[in-house]
CSV table of C-alpha atoms in Angstrom, one decimal:
chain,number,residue,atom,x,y,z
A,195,UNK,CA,0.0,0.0,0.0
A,196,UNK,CA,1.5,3.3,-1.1
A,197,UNK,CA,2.3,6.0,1.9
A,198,UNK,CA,0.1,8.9,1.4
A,199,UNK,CA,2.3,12.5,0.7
A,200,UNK,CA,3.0,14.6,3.6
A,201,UNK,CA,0.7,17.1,4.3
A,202,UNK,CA,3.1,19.5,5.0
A,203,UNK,CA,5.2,21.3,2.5
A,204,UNK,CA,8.7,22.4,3.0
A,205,UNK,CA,9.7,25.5,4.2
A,206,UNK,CA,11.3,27.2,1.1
A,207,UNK,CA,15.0,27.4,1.5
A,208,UNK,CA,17.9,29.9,-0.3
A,209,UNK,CA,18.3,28.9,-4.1
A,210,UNK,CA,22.2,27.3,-4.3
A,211,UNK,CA,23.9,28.7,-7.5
A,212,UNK,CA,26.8,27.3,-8.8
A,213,UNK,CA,30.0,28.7,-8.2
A,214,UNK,CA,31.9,27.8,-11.4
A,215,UNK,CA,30.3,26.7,-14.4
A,216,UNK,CA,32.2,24.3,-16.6
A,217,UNK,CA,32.5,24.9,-19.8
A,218,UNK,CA,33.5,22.3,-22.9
A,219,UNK,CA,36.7,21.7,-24.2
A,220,UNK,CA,37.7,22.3,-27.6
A,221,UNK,CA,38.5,18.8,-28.6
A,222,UNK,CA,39.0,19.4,-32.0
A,223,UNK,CA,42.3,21.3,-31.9
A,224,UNK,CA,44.9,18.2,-31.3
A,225,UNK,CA,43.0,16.6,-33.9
A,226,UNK,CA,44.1,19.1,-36.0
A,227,UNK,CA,47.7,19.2,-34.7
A,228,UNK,CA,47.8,15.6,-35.3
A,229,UNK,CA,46.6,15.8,-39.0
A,230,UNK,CA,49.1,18.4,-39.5
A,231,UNK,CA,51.9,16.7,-38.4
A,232,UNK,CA,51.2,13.1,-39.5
A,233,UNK,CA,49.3,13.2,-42.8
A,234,UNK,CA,47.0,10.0,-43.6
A,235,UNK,CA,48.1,7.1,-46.0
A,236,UNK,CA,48.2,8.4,-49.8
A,237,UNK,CA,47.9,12.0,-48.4
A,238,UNK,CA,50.7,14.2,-49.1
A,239,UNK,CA,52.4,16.0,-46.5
A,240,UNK,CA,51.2,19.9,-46.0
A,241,UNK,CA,53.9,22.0,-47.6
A,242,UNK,CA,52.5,25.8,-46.9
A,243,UNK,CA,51.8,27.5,-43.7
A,244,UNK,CA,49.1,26.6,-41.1
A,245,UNK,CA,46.2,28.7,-41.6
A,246,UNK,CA,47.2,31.0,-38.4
A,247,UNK,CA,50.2,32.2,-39.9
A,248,UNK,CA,50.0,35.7,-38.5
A,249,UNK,CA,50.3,34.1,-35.1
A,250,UNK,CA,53.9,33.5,-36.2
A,251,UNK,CA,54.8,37.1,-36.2
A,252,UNK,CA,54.5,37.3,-32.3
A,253,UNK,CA,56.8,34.2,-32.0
A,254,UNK,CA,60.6,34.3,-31.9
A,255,UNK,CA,63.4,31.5,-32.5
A,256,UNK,CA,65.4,30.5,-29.8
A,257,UNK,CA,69.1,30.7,-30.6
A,258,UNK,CA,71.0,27.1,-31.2
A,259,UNK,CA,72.4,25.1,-27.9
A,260,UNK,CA,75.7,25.3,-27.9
A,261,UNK,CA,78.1,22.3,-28.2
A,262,UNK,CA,79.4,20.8,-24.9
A,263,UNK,CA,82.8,21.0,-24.6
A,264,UNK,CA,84.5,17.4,-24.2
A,265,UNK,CA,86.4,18.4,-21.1
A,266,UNK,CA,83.5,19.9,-19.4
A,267,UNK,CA,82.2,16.7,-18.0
A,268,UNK,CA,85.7,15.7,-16.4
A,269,UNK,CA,85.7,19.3,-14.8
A,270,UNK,CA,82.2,18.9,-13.4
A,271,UNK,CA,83.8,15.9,-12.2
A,272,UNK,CA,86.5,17.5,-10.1
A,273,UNK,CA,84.3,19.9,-9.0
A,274,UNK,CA,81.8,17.6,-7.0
A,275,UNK,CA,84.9,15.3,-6.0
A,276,UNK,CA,86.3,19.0,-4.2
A,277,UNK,CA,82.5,19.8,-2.9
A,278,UNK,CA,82.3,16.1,-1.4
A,279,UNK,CA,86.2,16.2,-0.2
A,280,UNK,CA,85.2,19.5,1.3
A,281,UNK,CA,82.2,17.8,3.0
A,282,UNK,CA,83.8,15.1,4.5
A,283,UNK,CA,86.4,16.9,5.8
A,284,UNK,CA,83.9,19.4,7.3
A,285,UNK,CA,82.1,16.3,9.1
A,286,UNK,CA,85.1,15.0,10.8
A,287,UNK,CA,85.9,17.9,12.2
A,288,UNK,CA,83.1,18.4,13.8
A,289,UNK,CA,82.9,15.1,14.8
A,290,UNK,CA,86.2,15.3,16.0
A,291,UNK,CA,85.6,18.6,18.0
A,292,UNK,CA,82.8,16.7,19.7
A,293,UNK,CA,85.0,14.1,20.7
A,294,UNK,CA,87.4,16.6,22.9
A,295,UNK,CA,87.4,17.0,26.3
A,296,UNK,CA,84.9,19.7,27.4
A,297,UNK,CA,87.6,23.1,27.7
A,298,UNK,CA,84.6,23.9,30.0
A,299,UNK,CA,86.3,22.3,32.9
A,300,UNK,CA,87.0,25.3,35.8
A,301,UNK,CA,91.2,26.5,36.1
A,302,UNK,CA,90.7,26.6,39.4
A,303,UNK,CA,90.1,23.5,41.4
A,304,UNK,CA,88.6,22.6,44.5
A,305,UNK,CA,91.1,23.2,48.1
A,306,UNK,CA,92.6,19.8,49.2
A,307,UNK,CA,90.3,18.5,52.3
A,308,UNK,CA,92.4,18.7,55.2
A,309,UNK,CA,94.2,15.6,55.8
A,310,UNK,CA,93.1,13.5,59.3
A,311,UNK,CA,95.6,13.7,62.0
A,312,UNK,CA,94.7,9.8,63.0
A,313,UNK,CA,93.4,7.4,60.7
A,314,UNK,CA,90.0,6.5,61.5
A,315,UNK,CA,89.1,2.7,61.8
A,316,UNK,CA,85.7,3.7,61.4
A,317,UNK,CA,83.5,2.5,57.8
A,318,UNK,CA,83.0,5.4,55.9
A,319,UNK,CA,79.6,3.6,54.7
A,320,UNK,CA,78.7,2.6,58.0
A,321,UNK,CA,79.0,-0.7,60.1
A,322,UNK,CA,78.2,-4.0,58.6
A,323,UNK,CA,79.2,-2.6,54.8
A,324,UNK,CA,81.2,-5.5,52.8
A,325,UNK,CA,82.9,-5.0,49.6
A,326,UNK,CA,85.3,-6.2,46.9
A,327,UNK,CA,88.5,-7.5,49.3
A,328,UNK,CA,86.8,-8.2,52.8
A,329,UNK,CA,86.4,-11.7,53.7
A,330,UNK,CA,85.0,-13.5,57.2
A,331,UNK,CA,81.8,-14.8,58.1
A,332,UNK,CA,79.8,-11.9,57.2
A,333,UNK,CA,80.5,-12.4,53.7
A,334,UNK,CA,80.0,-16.6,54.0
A,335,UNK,CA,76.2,-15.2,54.9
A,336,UNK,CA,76.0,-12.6,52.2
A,337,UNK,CA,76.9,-15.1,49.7
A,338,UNK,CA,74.3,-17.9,51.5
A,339,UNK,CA,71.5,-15.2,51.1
A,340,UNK,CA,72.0,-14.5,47.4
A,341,UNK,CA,72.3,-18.0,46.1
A,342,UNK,CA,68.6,-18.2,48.2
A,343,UNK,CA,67.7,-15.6,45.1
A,344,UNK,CA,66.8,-17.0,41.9
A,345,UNK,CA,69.4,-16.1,39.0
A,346,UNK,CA,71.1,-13.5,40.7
A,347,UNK,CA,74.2,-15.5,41.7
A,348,UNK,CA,74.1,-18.1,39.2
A,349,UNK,CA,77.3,-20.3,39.4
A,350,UNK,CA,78.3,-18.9,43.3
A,351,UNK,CA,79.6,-20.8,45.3
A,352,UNK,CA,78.5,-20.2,49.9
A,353,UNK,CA,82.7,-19.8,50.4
A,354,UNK,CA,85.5,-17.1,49.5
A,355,UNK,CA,86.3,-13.6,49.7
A,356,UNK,CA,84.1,-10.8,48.2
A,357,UNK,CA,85.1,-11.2,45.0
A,358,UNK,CA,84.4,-9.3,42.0
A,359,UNK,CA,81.7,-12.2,41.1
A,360,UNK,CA,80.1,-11.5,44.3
A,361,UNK,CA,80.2,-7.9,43.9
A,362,UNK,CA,78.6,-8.6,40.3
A,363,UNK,CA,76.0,-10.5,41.9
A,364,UNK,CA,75.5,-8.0,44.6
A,365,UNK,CA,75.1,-4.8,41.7
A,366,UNK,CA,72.6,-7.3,39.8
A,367,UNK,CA,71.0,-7.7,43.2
A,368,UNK,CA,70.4,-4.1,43.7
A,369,UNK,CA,69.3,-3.7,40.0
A,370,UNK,CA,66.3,-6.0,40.0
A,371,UNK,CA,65.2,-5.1,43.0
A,372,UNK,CA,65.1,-1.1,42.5
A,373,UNK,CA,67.7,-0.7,45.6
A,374,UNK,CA,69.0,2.5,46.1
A,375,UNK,CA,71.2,4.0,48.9
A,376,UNK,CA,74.4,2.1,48.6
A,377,UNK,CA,77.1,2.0,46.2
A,378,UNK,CA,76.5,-0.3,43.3
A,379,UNK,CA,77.8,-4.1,44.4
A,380,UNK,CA,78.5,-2.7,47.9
A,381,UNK,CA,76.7,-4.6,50.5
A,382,UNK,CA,75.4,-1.7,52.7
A,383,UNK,CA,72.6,-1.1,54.8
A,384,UNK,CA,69.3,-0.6,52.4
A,385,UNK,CA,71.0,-3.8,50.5
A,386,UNK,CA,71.3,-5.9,54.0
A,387,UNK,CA,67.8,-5.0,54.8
A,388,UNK,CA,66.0,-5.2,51.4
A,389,UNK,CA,68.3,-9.0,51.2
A,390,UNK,CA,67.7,-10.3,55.2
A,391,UNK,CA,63.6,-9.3,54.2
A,392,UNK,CA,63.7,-11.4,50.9
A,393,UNK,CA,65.8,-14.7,52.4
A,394,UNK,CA,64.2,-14.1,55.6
């Protein structure tokens, strides 16, 4: 069953012109060209002036190219070999200027610290801190606690010295587990408590 119209009519709205109208294309003229400058079979080529030759008048010749010298090419030749020698001689200079020291560096430097009268026996990081060259039970226990760790000190062995494996091991230790506080592969005080809470 057909839908009756709507009973309402439209509100009339602004008329849309177009903008740009298009127009056609003479497609005749490269026809022409192409009859001009290949004639059919049996037809003889056109010997007198197209039928615009008073357009001609407007027109000028261009003069002749000149010949190219035979030598020019081996000159261009030298030329880019200088511009790229020049280049690359450019580039590792600055490259090489990067590669300097810093002359940035103060003249003047810092006043010596004034030396201790007695040496002090004392740890500079604090009791308890083991590293590369201690040895005793303390470190028997260190090394205990990380072999307890999964894959941080892989091939250990529970005796020696603080060695530079242990100190490897220790640095990895303190890697993994986001420790900070004490030198890296130092056994210090945030690593002893992070390491005692893990191997419990």
């Amino acid at each position: 069953m057909p839908t009756p119209p709507d009973p309402e009519r439209p509100r009339p709205a602004r008329v849309v012109e177009p903008v740009r109208v298009l127009r056609a294309r003479p497609t005749d003229a490269l026809a022409e060209l192409m009859r001009e400058l290949m004639p059919e079979p049996g037809e003889g080529a056109r010997t007198g002036p197209p039928a615009d030759a008073d357009d001609d008048a407007d027109t000028e010749e261009l003069p002749p190219v000149p010949a190219e010298d035979p030598a020019a090419p081996r000159s261009r030749r030298r030329r880019w070999a200088v511009a790229l020698a020049l280049a690359a001689a450019v580039l590792v200079g600055f490259g090489c200027a990067l590669l300097l020291p810093g002359r940035h560096e103060p003249t003047a430097r810092p006043a010596p610290s004034p030396v201790p009268s007695a040496p002090s026996k004392a740890d500079p990081d604090g009791p308890g801190t083991l590293r590369q060259g201690d040895s005793g039970p303390e470190v028997t226990e260190l090394r205990r606690r990380l072999l307890r760790i999964p894959d941080v000190f892989r091939d250990g062995s529970a005796t020696g010295p603080y060695d530079a494996q242990l100190t490897e091991a220790v640095a990895r230790f303190q890697l993994w587990y986001g420790i900070r506080g004490d030198e890296t592969g130092v056994y210090g005080d945030d690593t002893r408590r992070d390491l005692e809470s893990r191997t419990g």
